[in-house]
Tab-separated table of N, CA, C and O in Angstrom:
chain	number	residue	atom	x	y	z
Z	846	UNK	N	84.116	136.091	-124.444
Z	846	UNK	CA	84.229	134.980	-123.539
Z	846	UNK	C	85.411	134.180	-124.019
Z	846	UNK	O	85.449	133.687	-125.146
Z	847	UNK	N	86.366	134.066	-123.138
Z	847	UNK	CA	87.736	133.366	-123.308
Z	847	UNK	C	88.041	132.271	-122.410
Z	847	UNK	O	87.835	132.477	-121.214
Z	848	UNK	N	88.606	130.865	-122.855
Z	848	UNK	CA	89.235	130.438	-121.890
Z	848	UNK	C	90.691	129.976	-121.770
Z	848	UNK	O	91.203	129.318	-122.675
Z	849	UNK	N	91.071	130.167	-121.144
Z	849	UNK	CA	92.436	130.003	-120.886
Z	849	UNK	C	93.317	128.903	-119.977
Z	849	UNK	O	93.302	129.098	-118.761
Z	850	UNK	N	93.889	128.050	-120.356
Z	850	UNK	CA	94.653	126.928	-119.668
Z	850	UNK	C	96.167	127.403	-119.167
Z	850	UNK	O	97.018	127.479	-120.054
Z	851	UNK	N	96.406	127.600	-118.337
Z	851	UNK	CA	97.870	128.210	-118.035
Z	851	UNK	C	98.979	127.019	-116.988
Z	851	UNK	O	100.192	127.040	-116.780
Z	852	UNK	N	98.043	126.209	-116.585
Z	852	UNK	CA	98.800	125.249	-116.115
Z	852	UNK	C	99.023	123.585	-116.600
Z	852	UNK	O	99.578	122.775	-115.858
Z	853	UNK	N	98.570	123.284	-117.767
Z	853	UNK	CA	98.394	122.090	-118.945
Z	853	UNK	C	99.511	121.737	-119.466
Z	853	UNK	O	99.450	121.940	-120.678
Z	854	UNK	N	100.834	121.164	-119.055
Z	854	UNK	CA	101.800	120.868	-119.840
Z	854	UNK	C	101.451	119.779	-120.744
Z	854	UNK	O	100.696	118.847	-120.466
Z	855	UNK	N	102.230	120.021	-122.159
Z	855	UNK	CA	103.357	120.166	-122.121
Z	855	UNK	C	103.711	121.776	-122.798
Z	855	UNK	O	104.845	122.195	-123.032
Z	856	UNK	N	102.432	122.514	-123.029
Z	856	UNK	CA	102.166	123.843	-123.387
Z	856	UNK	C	101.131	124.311	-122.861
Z	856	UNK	O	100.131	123.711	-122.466
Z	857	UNK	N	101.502	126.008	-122.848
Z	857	UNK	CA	100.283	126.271	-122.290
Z	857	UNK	C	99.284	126.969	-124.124
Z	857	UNK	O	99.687	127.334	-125.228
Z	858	UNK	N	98.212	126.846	-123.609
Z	858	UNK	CA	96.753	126.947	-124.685
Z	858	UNK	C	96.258	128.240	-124.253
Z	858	UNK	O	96.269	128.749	-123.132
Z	859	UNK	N	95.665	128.827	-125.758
Z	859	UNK	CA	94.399	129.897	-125.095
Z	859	UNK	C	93.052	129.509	-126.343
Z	859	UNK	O	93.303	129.321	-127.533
Z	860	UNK	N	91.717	129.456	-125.775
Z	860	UNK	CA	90.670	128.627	-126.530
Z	860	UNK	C	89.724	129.835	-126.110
Z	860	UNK	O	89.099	130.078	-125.078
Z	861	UNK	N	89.893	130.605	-127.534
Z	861	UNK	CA	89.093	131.215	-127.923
Z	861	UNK	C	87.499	130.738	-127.161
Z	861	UNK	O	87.507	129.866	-126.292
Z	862	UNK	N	86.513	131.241	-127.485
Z	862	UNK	CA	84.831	130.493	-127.006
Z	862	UNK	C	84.251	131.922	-127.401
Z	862	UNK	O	84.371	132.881	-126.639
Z	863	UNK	N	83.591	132.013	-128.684
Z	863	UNK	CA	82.557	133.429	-129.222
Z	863	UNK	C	81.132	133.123	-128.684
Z	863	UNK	O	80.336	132.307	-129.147
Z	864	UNK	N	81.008	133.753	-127.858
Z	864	UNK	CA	79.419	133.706	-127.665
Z	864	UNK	C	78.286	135.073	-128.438
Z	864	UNK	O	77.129	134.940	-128.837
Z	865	UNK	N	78.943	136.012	-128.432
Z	865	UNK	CA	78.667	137.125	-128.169
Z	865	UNK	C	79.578	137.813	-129.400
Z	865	UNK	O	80.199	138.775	-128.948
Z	866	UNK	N	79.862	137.570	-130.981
Z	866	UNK	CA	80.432	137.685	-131.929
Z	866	UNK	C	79.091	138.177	-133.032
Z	866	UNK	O	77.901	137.879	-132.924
Z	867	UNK	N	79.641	138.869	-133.903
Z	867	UNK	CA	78.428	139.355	-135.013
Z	867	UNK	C	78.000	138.066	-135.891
Z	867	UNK	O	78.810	137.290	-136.397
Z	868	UNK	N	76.516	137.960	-135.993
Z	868	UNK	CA	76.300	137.135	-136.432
Z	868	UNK	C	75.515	135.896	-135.449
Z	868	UNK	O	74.658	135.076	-135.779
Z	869	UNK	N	75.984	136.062	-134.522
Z	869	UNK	CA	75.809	135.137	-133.416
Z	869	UNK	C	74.568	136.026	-132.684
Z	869	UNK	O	74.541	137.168	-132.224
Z	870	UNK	N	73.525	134.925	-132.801
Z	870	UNK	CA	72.096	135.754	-131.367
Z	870	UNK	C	72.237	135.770	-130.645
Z	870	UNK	O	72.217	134.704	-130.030
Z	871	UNK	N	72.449	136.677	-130.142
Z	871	UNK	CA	72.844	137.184	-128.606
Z	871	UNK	C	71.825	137.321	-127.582
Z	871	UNK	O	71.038	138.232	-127.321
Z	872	UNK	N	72.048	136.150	-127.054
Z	872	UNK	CA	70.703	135.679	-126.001
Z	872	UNK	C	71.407	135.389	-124.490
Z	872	UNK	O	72.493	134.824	-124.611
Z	873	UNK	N	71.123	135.582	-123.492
Z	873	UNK	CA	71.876	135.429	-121.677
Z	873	UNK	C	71.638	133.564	-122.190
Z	873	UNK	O	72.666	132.894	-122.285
Z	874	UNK	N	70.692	133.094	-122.391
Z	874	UNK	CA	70.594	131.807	-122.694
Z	874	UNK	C	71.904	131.134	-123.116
Z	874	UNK	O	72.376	130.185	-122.489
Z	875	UNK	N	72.498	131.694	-124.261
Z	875	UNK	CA	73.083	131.327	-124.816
Z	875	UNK	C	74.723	131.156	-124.116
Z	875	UNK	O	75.466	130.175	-124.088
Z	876	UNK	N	74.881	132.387	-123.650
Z	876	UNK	CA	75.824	132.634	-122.509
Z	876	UNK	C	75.938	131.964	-121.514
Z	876	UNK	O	77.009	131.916	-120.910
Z	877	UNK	N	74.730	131.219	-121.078
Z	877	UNK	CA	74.891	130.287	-119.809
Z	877	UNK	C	74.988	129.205	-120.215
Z	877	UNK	O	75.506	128.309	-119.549
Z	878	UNK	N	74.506	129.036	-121.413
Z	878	UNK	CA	75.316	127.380	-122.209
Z	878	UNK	C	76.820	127.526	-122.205
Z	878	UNK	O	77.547	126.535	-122.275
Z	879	UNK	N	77.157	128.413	-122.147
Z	879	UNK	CA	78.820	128.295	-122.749
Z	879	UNK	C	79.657	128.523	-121.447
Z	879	UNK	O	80.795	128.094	-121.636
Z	880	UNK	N	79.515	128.997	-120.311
Z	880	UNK	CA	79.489	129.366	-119.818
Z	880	UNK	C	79.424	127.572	-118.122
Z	880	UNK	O	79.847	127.408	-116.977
Z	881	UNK	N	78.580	126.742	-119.215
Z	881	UNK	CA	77.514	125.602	-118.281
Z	881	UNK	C	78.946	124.616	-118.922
Z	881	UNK	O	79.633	123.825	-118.275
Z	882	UNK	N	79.095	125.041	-120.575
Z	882	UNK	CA	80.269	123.902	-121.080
Z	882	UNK	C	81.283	123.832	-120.697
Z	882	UNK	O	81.954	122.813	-120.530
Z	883	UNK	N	81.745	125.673	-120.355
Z	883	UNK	CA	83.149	125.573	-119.369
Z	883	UNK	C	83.043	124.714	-118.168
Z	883	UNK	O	83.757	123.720	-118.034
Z	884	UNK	N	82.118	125.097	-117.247
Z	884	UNK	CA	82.392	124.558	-116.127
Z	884	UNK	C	81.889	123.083	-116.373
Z	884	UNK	O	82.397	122.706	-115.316
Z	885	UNK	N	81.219	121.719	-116.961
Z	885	UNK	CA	80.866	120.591	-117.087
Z	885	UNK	C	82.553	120.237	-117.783
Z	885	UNK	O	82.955	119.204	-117.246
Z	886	UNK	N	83.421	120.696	-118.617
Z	886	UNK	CA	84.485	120.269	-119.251
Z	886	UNK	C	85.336	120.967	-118.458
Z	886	UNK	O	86.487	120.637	-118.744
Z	887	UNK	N	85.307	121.693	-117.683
Z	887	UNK	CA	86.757	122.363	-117.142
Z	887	UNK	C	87.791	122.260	-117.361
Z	887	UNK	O	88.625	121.973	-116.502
Z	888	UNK	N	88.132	122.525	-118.953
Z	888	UNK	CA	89.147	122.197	-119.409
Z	888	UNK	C	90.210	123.681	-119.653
Z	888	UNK	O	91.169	123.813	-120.413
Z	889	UNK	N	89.626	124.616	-118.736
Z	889	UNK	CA	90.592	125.946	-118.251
Z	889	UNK	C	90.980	126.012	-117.166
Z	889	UNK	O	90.647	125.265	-116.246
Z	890	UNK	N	92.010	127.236	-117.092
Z	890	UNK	CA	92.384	127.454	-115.407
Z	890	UNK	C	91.551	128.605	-115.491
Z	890	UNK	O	90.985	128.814	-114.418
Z	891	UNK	N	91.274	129.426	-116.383
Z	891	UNK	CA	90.782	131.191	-116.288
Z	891	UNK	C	89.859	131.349	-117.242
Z	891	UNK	O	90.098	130.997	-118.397
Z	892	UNK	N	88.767	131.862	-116.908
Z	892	UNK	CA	87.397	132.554	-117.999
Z	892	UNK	C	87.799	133.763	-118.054
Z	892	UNK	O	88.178	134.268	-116.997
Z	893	UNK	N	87.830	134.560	-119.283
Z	893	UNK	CA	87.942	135.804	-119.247
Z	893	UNK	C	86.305	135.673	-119.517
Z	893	UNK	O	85.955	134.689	-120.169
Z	894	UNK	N	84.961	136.882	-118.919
Z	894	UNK	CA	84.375	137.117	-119.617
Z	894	UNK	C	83.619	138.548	-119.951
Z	894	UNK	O	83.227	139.222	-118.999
Z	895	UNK	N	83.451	138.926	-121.056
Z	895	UNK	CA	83.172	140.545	-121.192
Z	895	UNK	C	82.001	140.834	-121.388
Z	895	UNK	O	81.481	141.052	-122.483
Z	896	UNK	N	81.319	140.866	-119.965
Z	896	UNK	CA	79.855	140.658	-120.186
Z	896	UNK	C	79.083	141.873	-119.155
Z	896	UNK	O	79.266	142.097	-117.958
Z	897	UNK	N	78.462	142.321	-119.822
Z	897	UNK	CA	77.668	143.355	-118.547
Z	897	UNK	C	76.102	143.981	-118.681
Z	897	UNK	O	75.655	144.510	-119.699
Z	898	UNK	N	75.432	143.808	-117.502
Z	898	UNK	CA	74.141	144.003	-118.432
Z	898	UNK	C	73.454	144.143	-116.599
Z	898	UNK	O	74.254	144.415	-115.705
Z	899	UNK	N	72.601	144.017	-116.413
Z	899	UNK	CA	71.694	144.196	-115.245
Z	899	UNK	C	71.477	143.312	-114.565
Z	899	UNK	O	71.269	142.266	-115.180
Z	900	UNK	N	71.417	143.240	-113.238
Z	900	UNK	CA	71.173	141.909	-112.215
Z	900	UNK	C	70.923	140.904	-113.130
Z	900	UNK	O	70.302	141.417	-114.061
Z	901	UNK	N	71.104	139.707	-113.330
Z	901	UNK	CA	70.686	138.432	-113.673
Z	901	UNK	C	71.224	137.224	-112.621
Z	901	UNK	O	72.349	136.752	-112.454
Z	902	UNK	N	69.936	136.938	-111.991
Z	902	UNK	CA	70.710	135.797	-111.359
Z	902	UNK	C	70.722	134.224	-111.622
Z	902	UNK	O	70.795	133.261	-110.859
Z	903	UNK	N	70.604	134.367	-113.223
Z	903	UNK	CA	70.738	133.068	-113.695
Z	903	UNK	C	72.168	132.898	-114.189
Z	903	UNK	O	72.804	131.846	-114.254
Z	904	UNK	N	72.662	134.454	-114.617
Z	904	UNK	CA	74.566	134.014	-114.878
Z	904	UNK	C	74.779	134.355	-113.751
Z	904	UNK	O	75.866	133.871	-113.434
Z	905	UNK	N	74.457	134.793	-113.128
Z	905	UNK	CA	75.209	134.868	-111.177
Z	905	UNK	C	75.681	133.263	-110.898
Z	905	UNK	O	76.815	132.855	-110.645
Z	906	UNK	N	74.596	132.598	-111.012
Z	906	UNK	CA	74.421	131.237	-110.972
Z	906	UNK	C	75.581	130.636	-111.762
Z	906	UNK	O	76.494	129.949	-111.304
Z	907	UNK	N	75.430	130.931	-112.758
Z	907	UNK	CA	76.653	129.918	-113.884
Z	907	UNK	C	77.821	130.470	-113.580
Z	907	UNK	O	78.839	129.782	-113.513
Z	908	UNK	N	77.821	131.843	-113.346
Z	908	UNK	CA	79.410	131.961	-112.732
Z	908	UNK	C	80.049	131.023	-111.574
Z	908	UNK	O	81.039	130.302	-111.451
Z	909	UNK	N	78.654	131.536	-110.591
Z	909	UNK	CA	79.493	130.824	-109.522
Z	909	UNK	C	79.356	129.409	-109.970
Z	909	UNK	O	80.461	129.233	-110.485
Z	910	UNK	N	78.963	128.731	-110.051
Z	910	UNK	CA	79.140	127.212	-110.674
Z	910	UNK	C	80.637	127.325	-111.131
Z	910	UNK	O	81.451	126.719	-110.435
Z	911	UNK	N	81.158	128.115	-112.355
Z	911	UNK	CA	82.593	127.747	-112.959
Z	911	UNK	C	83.613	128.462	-111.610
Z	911	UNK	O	84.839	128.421	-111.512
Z	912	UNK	N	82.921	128.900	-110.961
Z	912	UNK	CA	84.308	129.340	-109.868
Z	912	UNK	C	84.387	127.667	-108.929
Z	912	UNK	O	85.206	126.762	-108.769
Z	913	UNK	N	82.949	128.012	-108.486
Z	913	UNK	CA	83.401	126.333	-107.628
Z	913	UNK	C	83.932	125.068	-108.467
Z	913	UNK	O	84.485	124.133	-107.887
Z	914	UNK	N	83.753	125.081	-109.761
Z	914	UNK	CA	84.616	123.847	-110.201
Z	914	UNK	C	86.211	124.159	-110.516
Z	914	UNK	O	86.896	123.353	-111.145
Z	915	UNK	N	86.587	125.066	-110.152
Z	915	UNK	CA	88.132	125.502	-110.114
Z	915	UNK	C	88.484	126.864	-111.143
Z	915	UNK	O	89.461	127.572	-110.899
Z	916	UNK	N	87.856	127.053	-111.948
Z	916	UNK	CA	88.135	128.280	-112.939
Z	916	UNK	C	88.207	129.526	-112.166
Z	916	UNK	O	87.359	129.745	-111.302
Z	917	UNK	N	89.187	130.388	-112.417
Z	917	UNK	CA	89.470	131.493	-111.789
Z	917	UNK	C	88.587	132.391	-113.040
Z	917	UNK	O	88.608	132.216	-114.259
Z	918	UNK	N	87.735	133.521	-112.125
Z	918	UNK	CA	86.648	133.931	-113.683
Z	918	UNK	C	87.368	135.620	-113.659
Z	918	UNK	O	87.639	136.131	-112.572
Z	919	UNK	N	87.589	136.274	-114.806
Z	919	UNK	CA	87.791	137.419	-114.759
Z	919	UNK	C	86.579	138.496	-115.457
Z	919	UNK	O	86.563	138.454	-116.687
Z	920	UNK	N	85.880	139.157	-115.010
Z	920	UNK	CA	85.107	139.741	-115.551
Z	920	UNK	C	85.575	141.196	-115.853
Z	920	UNK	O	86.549	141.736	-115.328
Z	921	UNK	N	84.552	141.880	-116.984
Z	921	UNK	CA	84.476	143.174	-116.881
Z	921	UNK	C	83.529	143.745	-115.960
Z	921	UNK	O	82.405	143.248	-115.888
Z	922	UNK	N	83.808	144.606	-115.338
Z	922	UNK	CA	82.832	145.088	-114.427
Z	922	UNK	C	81.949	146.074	-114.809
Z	922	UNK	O	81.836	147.211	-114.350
Z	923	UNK	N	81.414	145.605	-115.574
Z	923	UNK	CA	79.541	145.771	-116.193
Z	923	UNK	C	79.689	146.601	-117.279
Z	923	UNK	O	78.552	146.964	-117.582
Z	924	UNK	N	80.571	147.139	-118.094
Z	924	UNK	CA	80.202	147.895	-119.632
Z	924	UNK	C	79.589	149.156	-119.534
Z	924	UNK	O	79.381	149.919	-120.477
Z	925	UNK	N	79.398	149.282	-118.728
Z	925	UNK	CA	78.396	150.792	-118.981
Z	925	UNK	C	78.177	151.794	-117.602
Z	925	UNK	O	77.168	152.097	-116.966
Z	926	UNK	N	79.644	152.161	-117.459
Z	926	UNK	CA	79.985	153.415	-116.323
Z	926	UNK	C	78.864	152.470	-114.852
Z	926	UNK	O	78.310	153.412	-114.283
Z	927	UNK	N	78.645	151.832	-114.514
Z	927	UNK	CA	78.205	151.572	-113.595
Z	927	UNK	C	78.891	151.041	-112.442
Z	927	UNK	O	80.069	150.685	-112.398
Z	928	UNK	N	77.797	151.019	-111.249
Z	928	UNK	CA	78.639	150.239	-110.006
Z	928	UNK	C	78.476	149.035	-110.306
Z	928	UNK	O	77.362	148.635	-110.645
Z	929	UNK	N	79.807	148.017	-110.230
Z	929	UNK	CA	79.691	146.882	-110.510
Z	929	UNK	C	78.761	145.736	-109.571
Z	929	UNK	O	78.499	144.552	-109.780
Z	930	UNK	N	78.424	146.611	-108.524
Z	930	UNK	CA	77.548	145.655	-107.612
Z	930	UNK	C	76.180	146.130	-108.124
Z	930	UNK	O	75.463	146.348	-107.148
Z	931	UNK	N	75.513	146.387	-109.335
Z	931	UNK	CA	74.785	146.311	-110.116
Z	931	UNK	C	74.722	145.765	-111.480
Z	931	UNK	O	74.033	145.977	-112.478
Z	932	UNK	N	75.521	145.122	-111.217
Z	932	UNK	CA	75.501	144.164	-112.601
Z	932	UNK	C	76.042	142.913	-112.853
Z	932	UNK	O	77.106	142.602	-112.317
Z	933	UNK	N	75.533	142.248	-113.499
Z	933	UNK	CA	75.880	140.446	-114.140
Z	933	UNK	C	77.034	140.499	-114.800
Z	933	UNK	O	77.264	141.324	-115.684
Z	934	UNK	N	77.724	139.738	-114.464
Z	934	UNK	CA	78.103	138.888	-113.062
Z	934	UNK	C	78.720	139.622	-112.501
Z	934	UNK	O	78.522	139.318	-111.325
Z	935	UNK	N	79.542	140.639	-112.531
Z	935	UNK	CA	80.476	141.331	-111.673
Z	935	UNK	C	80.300	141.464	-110.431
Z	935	UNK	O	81.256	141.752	-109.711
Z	936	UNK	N	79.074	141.286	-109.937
Z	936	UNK	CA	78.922	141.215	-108.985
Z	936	UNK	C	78.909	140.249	-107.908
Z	936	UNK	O	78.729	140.494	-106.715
Z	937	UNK	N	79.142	138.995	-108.513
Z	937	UNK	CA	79.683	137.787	-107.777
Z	937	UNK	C	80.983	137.667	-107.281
Z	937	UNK	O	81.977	137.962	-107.944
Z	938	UNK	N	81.018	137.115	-105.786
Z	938	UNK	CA	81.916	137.299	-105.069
Z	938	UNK	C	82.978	136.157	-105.586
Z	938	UNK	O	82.742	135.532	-106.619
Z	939	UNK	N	84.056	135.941	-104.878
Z	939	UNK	CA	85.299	135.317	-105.772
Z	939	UNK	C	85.721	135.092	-106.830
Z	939	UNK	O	86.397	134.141	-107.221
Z	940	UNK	N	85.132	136.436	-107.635
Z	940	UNK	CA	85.788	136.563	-109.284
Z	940	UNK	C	86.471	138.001	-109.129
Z	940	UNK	O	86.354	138.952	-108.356
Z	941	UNK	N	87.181	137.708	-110.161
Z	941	UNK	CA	88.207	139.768	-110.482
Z	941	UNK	C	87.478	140.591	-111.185
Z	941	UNK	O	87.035	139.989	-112.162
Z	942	UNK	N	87.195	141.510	-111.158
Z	942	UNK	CA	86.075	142.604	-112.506
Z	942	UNK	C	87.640	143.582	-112.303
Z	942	UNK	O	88.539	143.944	-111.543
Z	943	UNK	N	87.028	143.618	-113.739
Z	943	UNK	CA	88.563	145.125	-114.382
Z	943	UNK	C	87.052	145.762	-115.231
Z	943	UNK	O	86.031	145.569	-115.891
Z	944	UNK	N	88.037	146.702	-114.491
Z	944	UNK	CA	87.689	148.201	-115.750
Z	944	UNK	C	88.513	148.910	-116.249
Z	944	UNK	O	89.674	149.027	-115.858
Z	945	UNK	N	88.121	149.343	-116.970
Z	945	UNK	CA	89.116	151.002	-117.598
Z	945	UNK	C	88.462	152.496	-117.389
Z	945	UNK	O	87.295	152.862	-117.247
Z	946	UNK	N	89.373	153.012	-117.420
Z	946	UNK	CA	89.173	154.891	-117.320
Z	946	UNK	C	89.384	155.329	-118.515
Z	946	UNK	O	90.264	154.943	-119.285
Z	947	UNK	N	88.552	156.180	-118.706
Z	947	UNK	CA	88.603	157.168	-120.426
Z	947	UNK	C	88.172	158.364	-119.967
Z	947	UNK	O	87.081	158.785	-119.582
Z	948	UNK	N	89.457	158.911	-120.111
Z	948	UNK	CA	89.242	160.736	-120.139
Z	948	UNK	C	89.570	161.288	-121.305
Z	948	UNK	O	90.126	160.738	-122.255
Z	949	UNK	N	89.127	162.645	-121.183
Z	949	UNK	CA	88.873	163.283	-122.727
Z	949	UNK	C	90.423	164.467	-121.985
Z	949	UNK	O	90.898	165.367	-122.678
């Protein structure tokens, strides 16, 4: 989970935000706090976040919350070979999901 300021003069910033780091309990809870701080401080233009896991529509929720307060959100589109319209959040409408291809 990243956020990023690209339009803040008199420089532009990038602000780290570990939710999801070793060491750290990795709880959806926890994710929607950080997630609740971006969007209450909106102090980014862009969320990167690398998150993927199964319907949840409690980060459905917190996404769209940081899209309507202005954050452009970039997701991964769900981690695990899936259709992204099966998974949190990627599947919320007015955000970007990227993936990658890996061939052998």
């Amino acid at each position: 989970f990243s956020l990023v300021s690209l339009h803040r003069p008199p420089s532009k910033h990038f602000q780290p935000t570990a939710l999801l780091s070793p060491g750290i309990t990795k709880s959806w809870s926890g994710v929607i706090a950080g997630i609740e701080w971006a969007t209450e401080k909106n102090r980014c233009d862009v969320a990167n976040l690398s998150l993927g896991g199964s319907v949840n529509s409690a980060i459905d929720s917190a996404v769209k919350a940081l899209v309507v307060a202005g954050v452009k959100v970039v997701v991964a589109a769900g981690n695990k070979s899936q259709d992204a319209n099966n998974a949190s959040p990627a599947r919320v409408n007015w955000i970007t999901s990227t993936l990658s291809l890996y061939t052998r």
